Short mmCIF file of C-alpha atoms in Angstrom, two decimals:
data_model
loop_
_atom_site.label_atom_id
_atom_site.label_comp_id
_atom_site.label_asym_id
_atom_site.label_seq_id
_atom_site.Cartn_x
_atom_site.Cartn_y
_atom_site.Cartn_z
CA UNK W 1 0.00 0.00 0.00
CA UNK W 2 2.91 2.62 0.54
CA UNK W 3 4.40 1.72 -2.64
CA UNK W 4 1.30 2.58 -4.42
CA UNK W 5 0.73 5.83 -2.47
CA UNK W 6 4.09 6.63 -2.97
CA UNK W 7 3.64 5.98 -6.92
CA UNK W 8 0.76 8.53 -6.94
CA UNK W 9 3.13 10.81 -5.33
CA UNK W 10 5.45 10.54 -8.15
CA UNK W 11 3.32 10.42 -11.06
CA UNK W 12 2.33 13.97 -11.74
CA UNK W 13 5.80 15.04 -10.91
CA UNK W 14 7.35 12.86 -13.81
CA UNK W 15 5.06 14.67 -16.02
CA UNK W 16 5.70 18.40 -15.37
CA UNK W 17 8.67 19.00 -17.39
CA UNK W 18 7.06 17.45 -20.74
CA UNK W 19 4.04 19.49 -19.91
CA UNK W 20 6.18 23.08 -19.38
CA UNK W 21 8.00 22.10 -22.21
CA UNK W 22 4.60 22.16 -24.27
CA UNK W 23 3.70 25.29 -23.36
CA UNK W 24 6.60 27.20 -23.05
CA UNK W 25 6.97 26.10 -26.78
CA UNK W 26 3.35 27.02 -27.54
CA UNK W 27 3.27 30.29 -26.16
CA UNK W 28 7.04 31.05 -27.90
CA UNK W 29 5.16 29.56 -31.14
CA UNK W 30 2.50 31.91 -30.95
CA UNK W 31 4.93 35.03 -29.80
CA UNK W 32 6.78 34.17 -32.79
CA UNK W 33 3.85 33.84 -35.32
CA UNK W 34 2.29 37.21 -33.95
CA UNK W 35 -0.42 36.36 -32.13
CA UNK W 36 1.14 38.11 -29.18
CA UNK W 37 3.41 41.15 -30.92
CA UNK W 38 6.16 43.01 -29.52
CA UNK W 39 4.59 46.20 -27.72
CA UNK W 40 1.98 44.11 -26.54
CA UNK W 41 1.17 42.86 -23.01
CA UNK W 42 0.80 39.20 -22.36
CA UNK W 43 -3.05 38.12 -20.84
CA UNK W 44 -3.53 37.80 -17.38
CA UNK W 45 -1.83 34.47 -16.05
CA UNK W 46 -5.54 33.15 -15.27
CA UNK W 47 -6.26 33.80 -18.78
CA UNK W 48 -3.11 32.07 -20.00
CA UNK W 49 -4.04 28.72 -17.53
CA UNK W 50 -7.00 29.10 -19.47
CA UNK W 51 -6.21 29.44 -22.81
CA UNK W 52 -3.31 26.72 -22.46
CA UNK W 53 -5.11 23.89 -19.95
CA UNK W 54 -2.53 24.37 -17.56
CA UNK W 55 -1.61 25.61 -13.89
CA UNK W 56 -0.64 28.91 -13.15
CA UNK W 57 2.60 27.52 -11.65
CA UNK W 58 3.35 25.76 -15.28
CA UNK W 59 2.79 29.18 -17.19
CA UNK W 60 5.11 31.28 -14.51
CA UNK W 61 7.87 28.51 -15.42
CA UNK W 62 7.32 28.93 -19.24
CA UNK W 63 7.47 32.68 -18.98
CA UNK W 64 10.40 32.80 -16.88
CA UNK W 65 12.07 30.29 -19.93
CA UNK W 66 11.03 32.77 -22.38
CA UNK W 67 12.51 35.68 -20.31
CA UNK W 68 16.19 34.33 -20.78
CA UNK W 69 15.06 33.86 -24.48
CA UNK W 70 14.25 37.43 -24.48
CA UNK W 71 10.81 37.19 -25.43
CA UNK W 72 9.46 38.45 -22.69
CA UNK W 73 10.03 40.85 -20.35
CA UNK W 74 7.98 40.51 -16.40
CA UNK W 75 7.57 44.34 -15.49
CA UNK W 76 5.80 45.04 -12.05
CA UNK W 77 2.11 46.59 -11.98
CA UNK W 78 2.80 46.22 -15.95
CA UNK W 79 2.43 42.44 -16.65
CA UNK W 80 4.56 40.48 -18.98
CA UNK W 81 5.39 42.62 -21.85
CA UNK W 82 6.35 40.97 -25.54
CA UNK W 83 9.72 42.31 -25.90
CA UNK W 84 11.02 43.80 -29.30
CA UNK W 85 12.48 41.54 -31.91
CA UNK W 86 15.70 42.68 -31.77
CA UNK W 87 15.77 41.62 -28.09
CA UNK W 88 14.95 37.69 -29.21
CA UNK W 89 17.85 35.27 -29.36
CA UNK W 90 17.89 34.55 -32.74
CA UNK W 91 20.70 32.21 -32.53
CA UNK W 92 18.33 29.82 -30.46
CA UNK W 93 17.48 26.56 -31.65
CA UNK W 94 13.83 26.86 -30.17
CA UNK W 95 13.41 30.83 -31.72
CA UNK W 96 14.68 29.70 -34.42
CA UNK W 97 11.48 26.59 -35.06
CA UNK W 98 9.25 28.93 -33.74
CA UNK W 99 10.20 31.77 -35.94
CA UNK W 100 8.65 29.12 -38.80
CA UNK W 101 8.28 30.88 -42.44
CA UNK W 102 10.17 34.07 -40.54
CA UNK W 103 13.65 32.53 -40.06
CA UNK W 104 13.91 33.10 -43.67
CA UNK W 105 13.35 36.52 -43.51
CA UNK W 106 16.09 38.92 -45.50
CA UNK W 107 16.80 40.87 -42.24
CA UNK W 108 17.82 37.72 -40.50
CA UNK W 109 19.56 35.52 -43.17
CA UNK W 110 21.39 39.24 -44.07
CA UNK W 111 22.58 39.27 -40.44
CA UNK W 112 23.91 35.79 -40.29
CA UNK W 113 25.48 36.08 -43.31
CA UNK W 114 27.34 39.28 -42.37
CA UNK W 115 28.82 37.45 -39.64
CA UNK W 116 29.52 34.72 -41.55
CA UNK W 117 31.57 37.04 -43.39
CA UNK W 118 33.30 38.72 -40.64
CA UNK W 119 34.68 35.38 -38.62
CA UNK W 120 34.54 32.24 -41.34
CA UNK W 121 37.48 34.09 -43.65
CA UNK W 122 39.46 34.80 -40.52
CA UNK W 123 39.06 30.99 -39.17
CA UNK W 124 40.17 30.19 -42.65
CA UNK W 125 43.20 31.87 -42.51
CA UNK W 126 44.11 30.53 -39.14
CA UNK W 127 43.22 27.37 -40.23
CA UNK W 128 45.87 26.93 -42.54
CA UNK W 129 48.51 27.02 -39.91
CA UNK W 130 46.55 25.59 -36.81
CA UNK W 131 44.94 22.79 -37.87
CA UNK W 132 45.61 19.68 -36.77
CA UNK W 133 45.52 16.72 -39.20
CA UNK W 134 42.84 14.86 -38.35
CA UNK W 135 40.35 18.52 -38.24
CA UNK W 136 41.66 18.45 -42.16
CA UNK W 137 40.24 15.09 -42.45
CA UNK W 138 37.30 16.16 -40.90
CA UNK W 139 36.70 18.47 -42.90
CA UNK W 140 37.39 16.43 -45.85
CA UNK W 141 35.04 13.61 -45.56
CA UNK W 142 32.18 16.15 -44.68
CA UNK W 143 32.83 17.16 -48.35
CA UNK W 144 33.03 13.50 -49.27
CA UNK W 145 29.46 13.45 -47.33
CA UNK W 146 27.96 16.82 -49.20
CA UNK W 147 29.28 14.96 -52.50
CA UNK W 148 27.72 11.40 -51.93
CA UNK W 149 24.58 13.27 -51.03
CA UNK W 150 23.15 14.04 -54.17
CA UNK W 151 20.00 15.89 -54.69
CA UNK W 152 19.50 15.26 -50.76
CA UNK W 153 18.84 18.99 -49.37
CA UNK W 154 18.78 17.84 -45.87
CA UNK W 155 21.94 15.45 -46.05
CA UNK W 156 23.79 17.97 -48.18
CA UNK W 157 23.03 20.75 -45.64
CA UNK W 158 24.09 18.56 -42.42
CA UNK W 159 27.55 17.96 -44.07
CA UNK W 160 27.64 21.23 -45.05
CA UNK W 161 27.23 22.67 -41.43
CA UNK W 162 29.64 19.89 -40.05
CA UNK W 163 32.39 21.27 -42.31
CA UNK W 164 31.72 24.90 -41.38
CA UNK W 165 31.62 23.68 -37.59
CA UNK W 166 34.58 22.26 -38.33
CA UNK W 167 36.55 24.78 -39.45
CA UNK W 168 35.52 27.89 -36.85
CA UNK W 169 37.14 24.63 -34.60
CA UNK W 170 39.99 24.39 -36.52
CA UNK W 171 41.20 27.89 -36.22
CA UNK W 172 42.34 26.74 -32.64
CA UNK W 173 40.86 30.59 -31.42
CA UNK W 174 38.87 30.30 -28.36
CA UNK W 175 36.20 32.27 -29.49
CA UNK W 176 35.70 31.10 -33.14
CA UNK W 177 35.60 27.78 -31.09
CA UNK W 178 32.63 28.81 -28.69
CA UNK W 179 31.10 30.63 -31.76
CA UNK W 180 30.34 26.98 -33.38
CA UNK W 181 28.33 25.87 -31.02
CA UNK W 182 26.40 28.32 -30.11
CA UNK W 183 25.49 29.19 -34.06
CA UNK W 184 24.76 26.13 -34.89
CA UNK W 185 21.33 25.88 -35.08
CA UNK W 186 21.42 29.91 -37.09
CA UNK W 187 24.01 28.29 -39.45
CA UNK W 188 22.07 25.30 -39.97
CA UNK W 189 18.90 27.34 -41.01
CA UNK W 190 20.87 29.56 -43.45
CA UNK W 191 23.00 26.90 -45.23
CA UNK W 192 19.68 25.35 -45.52
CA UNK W 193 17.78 28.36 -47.21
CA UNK W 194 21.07 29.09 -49.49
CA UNK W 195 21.49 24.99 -50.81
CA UNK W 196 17.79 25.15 -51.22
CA UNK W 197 17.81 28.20 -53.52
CA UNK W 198 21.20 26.62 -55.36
CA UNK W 199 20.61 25.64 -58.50
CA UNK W 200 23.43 22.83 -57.99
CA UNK W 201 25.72 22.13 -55.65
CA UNK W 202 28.71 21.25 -57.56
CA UNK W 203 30.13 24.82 -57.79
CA UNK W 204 29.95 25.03 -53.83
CA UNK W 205 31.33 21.81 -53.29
CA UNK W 206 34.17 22.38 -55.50
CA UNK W 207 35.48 25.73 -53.29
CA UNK W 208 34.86 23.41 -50.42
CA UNK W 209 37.80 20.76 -51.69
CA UNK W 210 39.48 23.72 -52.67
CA UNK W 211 39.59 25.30 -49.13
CA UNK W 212 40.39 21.65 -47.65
CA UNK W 213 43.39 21.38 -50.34
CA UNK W 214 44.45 24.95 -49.14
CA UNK W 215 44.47 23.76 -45.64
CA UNK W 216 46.67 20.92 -46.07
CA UNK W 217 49.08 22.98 -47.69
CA UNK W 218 49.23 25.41 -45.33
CA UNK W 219 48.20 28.12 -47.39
CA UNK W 220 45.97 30.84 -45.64
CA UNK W 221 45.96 33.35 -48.23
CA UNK W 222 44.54 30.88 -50.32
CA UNK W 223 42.12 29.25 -47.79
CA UNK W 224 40.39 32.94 -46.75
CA UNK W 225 40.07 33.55 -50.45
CA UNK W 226 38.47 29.87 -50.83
CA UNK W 227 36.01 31.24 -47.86
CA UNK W 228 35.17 34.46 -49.32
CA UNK W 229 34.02 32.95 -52.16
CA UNK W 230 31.68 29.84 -50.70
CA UNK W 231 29.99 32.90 -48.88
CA UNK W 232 29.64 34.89 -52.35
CA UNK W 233 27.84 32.01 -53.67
CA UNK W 234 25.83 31.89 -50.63
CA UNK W 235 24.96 35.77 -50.89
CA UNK W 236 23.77 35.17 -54.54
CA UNK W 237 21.49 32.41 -53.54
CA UNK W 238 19.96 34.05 -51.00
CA UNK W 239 19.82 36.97 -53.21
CA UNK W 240 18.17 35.29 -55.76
CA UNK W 241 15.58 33.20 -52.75
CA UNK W 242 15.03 36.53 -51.06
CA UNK W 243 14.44 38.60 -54.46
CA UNK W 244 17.80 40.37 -54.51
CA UNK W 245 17.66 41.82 -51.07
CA UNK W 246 20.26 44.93 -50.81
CA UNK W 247 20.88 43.25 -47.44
CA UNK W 248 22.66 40.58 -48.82
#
């Protein structure tokens, strides 16, 4: 009998997280698709336990998750204001499947790429003295893996992040190293939208190998130049996806 009662004890609390989880992602869904926009003031938290089926205590832990999201923003006689989009973080994984259609926005892919453009060249260069032999095999077989991919646009895409993963890595700087992680799921979305707008991938793959061959012979001039130009071709397929945006 204690076993039981102590069962139905347990029970409800194995089921809270998957049940914040749900609604912290539904609520960042519909911040996200508009239905709250920024300006605005959240409803009441009765109205949210309403409008979600849940307990008030559920929908203070979702809003506290989507306050170090910057989503939100709890001010005091004020309510939980939607925070401006500029105040999101863009580069996470969760903003970034809730954005939906609006990750591929110009503004966004334009900012990603302009970073791209400040730190992959850079990595590049240090690359080609840094790198240890095994990262240049790395980074070799992911182009062996975006070559035996074919016409797959997801398979191509996770190869093609691996090598870029890879290489911000390979630079051996501390902070090009940090930077790989935490972009991952940005860089992901916008190699995505740029392979999906190619009209092949044989010209990008081939400045790939050519980077990789630049790397092994220690060559950095040669290796930035290699990454300068794999981000031109991304600019003029996003260009041409995004309708020649100025922004990229």
């Amino acid at each position: 009998m204690a076993d039981k009662a102590k069962r139905q004890v347990q029970r409800p609390l194995s089921r809270r997280p998957r049940v914040r989880h749900n609604v912290t992602a539904a609520i960042g869904a519909d911040i996200c698709g508009g239905r709250f926009p920024p300006g605005s003031v959240l409803p009441r938290e009765s109205d949210l336990c309403e409008t979600y089926s849940v307990s008030r205590t559920v929908i203070r832990e979702s809003l506290k998750v989507l306050e170090t999201k910057g989503l939100v923003l709890g001010k005091p006689r004020v309510g939980t204001l939607v925070c401006d989009r500029s105040a999101w973080n863009v580069l996470d994984a969760q903003i970034l499947e809730w954005m939906g259609p609006d990750v591929l926005s110009s503004e966004l892919l334009g900012s990603i790429l302009e970073a791209r453009r400040t730190v992959e060249p850079a990595a590049a260069f240090l690359a080609a003295s840094r790198a240890t032999t095994q990262e240049i095999a790395d980074l070799e077989r992911a182009c062996d893996e975006m070559g035996d991919a074919g016409g797959d646009l997801e398979a191509f895409t996770a190869a093609d992040a691996r090598f870029h993963e890879t290489l911000l890595k390979a630079s051996h700087n501390q902070v090009f190293h940090q930077l790989s992680s935490i972009i991952h799921a940005a860089l992901f979305h916008a190699l995505h939208a740029s392979n999906r707008a190619a009209a092949g991938y044989d010209e990008a793959l081939d400045v790939h190998r050519a980077l990789v061959d630049a790397l092994r012979l220690r060559d950095g001039a040669r290796a930035e130049a290699c990454s300068h130009k794999i981000l031109a071709l991304a600019a003029r397929d996003l260009s041409g996806l995004m309708g020649g945006s100025e922004k990229l």
